[in-house]
C-alpha positions as a Markdown table, in Angstrom:
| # | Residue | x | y | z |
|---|---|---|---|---|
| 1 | Unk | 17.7 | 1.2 | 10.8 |
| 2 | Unk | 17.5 | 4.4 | 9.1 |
| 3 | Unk | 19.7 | 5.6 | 5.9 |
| 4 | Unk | 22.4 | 8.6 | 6.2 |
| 5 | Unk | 18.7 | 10.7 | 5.5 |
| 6 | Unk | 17.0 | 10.0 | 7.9 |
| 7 | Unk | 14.6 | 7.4 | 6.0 |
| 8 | Unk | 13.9 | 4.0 | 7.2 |
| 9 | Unk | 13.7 | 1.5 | 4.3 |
| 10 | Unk | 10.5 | 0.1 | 3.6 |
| 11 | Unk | 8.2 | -2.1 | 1.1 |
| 12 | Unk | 4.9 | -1.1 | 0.1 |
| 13 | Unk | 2.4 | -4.2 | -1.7 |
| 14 | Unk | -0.4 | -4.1 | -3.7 |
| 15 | Unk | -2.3 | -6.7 | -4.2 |
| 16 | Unk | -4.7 | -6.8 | -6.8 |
| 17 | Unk | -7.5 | -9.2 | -8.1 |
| 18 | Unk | -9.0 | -10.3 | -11.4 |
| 19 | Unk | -10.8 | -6.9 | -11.5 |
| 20 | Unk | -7.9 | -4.5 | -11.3 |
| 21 | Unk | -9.0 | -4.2 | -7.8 |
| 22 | Unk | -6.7 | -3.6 | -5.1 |
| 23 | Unk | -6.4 | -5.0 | -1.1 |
| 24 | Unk | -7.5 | -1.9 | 1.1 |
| 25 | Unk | -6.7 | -2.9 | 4.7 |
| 26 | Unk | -8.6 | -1.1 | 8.0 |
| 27 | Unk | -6.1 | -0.3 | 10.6 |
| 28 | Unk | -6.8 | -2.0 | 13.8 |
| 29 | Unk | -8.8 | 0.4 | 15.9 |
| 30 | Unk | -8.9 | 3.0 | 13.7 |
| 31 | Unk | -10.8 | 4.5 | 11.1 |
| 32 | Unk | -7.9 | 4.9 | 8.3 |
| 33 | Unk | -7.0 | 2.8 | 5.6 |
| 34 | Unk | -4.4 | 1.7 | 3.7 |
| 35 | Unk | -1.8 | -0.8 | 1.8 |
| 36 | Unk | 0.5 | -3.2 | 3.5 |
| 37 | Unk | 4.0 | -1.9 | 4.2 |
| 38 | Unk | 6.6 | -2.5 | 6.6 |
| 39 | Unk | 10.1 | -2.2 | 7.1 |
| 40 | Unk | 13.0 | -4.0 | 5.6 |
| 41 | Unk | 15.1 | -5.6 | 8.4 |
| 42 | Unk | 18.6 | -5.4 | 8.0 |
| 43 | Unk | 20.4 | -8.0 | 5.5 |
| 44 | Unk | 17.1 | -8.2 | 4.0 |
| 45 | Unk | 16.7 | -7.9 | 0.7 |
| 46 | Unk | 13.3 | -5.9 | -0.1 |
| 47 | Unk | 11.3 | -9.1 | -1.8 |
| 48 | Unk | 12.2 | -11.1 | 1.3 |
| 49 | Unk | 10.4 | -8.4 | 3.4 |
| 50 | Unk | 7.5 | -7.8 | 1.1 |
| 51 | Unk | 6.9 | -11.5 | 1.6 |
| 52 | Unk | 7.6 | -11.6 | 5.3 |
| 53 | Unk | 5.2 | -8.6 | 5.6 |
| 54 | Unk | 2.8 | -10.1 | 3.3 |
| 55 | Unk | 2.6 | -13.1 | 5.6 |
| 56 | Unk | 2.5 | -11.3 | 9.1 |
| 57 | Unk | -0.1 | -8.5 | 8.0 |
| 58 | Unk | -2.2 | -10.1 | 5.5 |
| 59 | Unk | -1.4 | -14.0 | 6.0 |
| 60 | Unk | -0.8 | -14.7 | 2.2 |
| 61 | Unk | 2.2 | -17.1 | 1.1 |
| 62 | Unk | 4.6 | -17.0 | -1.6 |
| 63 | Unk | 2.0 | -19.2 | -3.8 |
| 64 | Unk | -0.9 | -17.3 | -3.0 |
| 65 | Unk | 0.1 | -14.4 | -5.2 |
| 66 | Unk | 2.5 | -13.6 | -8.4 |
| 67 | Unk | 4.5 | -10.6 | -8.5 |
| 68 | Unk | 3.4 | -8.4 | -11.7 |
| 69 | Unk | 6.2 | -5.5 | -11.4 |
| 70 | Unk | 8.2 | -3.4 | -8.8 |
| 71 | Unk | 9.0 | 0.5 | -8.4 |
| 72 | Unk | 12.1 | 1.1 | -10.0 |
| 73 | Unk | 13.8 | 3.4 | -7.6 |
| 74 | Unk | 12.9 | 4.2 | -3.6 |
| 75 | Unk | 9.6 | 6.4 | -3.3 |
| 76 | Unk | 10.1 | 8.8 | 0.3 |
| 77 | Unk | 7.5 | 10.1 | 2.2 |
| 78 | Unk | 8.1 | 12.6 | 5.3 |
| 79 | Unk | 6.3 | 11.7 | 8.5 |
| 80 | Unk | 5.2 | 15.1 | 10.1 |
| 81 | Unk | 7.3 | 15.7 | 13.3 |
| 82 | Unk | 4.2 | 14.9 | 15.6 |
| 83 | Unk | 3.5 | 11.9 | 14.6 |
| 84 | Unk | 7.7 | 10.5 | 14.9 |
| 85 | Unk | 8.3 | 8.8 | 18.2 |
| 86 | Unk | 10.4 | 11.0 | 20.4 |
| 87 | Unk | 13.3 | 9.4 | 20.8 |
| 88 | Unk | 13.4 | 9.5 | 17.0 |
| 89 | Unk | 12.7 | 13.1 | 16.4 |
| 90 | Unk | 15.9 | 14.9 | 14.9 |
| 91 | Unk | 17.0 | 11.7 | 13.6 |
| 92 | Unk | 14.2 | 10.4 | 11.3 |
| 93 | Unk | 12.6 | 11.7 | 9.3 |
| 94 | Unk | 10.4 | 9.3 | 7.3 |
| 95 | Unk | 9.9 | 6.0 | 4.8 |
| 96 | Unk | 11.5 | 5.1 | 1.3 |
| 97 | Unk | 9.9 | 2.2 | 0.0 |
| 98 | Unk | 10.1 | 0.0 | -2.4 |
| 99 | Unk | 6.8 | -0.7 | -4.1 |
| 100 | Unk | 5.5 | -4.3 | -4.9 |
| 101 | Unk | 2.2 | -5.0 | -7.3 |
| 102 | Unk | 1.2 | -8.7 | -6.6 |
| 103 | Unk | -1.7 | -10.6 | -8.4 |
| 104 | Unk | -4.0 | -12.8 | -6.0 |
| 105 | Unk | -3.8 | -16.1 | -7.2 |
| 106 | Unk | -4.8 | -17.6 | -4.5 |
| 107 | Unk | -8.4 | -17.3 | -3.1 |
| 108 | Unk | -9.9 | -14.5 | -1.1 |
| 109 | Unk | -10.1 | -17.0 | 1.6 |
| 110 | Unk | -6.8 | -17.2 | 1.8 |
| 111 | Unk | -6.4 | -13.7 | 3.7 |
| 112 | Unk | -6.1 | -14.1 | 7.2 |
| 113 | Unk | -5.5 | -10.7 | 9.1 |
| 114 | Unk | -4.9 | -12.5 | 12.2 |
| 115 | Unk | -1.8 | -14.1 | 11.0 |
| 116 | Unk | 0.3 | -13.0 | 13.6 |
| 117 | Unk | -0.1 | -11.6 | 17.5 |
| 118 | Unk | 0.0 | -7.9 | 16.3 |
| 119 | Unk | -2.2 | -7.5 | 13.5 |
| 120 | Unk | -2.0 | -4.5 | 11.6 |
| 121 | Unk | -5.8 | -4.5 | 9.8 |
| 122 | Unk | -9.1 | -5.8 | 11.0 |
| 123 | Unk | -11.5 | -5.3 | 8.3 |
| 124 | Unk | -10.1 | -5.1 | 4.1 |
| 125 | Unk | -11.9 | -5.1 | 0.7 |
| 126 | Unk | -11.5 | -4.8 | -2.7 |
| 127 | Unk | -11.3 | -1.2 | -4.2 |
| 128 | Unk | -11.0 | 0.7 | -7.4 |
| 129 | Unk | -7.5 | 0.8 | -8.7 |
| 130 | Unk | -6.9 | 4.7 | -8.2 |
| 131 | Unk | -9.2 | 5.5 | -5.4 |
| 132 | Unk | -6.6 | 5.1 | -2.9 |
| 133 | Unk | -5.0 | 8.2 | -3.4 |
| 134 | Unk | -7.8 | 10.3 | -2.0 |
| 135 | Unk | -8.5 | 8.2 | 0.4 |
| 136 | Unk | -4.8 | 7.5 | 2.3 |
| 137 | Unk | -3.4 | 10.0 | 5.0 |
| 138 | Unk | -2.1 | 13.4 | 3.2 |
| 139 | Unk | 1.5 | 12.5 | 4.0 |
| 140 | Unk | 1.9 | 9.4 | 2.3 |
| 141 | Unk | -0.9 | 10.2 | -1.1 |
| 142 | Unk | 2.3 | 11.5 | -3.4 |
| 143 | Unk | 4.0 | 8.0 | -2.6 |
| 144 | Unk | 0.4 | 6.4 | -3.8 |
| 145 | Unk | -0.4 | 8.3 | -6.5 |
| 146 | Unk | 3.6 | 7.5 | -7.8 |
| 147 | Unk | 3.3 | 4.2 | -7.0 |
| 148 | Unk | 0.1 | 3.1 | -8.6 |
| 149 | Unk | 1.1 | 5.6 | -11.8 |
| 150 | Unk | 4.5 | 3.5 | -11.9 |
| 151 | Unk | 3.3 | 0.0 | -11.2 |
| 152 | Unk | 0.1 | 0.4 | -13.6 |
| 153 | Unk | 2.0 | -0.2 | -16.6 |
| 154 | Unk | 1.8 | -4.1 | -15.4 |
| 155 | Unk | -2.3 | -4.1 | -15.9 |
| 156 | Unk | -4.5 | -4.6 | -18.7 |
| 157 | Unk | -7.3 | -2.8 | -19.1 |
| 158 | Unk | -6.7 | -0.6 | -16.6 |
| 159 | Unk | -8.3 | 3.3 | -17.1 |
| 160 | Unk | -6.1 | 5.8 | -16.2 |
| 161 | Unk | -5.9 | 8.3 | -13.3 |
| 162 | Unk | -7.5 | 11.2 | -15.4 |
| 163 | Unk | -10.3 | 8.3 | -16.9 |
| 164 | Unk | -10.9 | 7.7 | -13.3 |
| 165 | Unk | -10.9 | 11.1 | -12.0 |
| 166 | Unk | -13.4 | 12.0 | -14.6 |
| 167 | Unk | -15.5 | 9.2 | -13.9 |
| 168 | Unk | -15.5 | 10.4 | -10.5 |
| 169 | Unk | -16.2 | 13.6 | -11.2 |
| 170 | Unk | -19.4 | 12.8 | -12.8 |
| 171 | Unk | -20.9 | 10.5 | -10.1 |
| 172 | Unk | -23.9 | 12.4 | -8.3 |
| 173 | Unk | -22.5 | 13.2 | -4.8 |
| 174 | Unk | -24.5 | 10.3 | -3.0 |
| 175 | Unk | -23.3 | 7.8 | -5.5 |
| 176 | Unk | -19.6 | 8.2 | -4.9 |
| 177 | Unk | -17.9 | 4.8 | -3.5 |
| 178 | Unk | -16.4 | 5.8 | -0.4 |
């Protein structure tokens, strides 16, 4: 389902702990990371599909988490034309997603990435709020850095981007987190 834009409507989650910290998911088989996302089936509203996703990718339930905030408006990201499917191509042209920041409540035990028959991580961990951004595929790091700028305003205690930039900045080379 794609809009008159060629976008196919989306949710994004992040999940965050105690810490400020947020859910970074390993894609199966590969060596990139990322948030959960997934696309918004149609008659779904987009907090039906962020739960449905949540579930299927990560294996949290509705009472495993709280929802701190949303994006206001759709954040788009172009896929570049190699990576679209070909029958796609001239057609689509990316994502717009709704963003979702969700508190763990639950317990870390209660991830299960094998909560359904295609799973979409196989390794996570917790990581620093804003280090994301540098870390995602180039396409989709504007949608991350808005995103996280947005959805911040729900955290206490939170430095900002620049704090953490700095921060990082200052870190000898071999004592970066990676």
């Amino acid at each position: 389902m794609l809009d008159r834009e060629g976008y196919r409507p989306n949710v994004g989650i992040i999940i965050t702990n105690q810490r400020n910290e947020v859910f970074w998911g390993k894609r199966v088989q590969e060596h990139s990371w990322q948030f959960p996302q997934g696309g918004i089936k149609p008659g779904e509203s987009p907090e039906a599909a962020m739960y449905r996703e949540l579930a299927e990718e990560v294996g949290l339930l509705p009472h495993h988490v709280k929802i701190l905030g949303r994006t206001r408006d759709w954040l788009r990201y172009d896929v570049p034309g190699n990576w679209v499917r070909r029958q796609w191509r001239g057609a689509y042209r990316g994502q717009k997603q709704i963003w979702y920041l969700l508190r763990l409540t639950g317990r870390e035990s209660d991830v299960h990435l094998r909560a359904s028959s295609q799973p979409e991580f196989d390794a996570w961990r917790w990581h620093d709020y804003w280090a994301p951004i540098d870390e995602v595929i180039e396409f989709k790091k504007d949608v991350y850095t808005n995103a996280l700028r947005e959805l911040s305003r729900f955290l206490h205690n939170l430095e900002t981007l620049e704090q953490f930039n700095r921060r990082h900045a200052a870190l000898p080379e071999e004592h970066t987190p990676r």
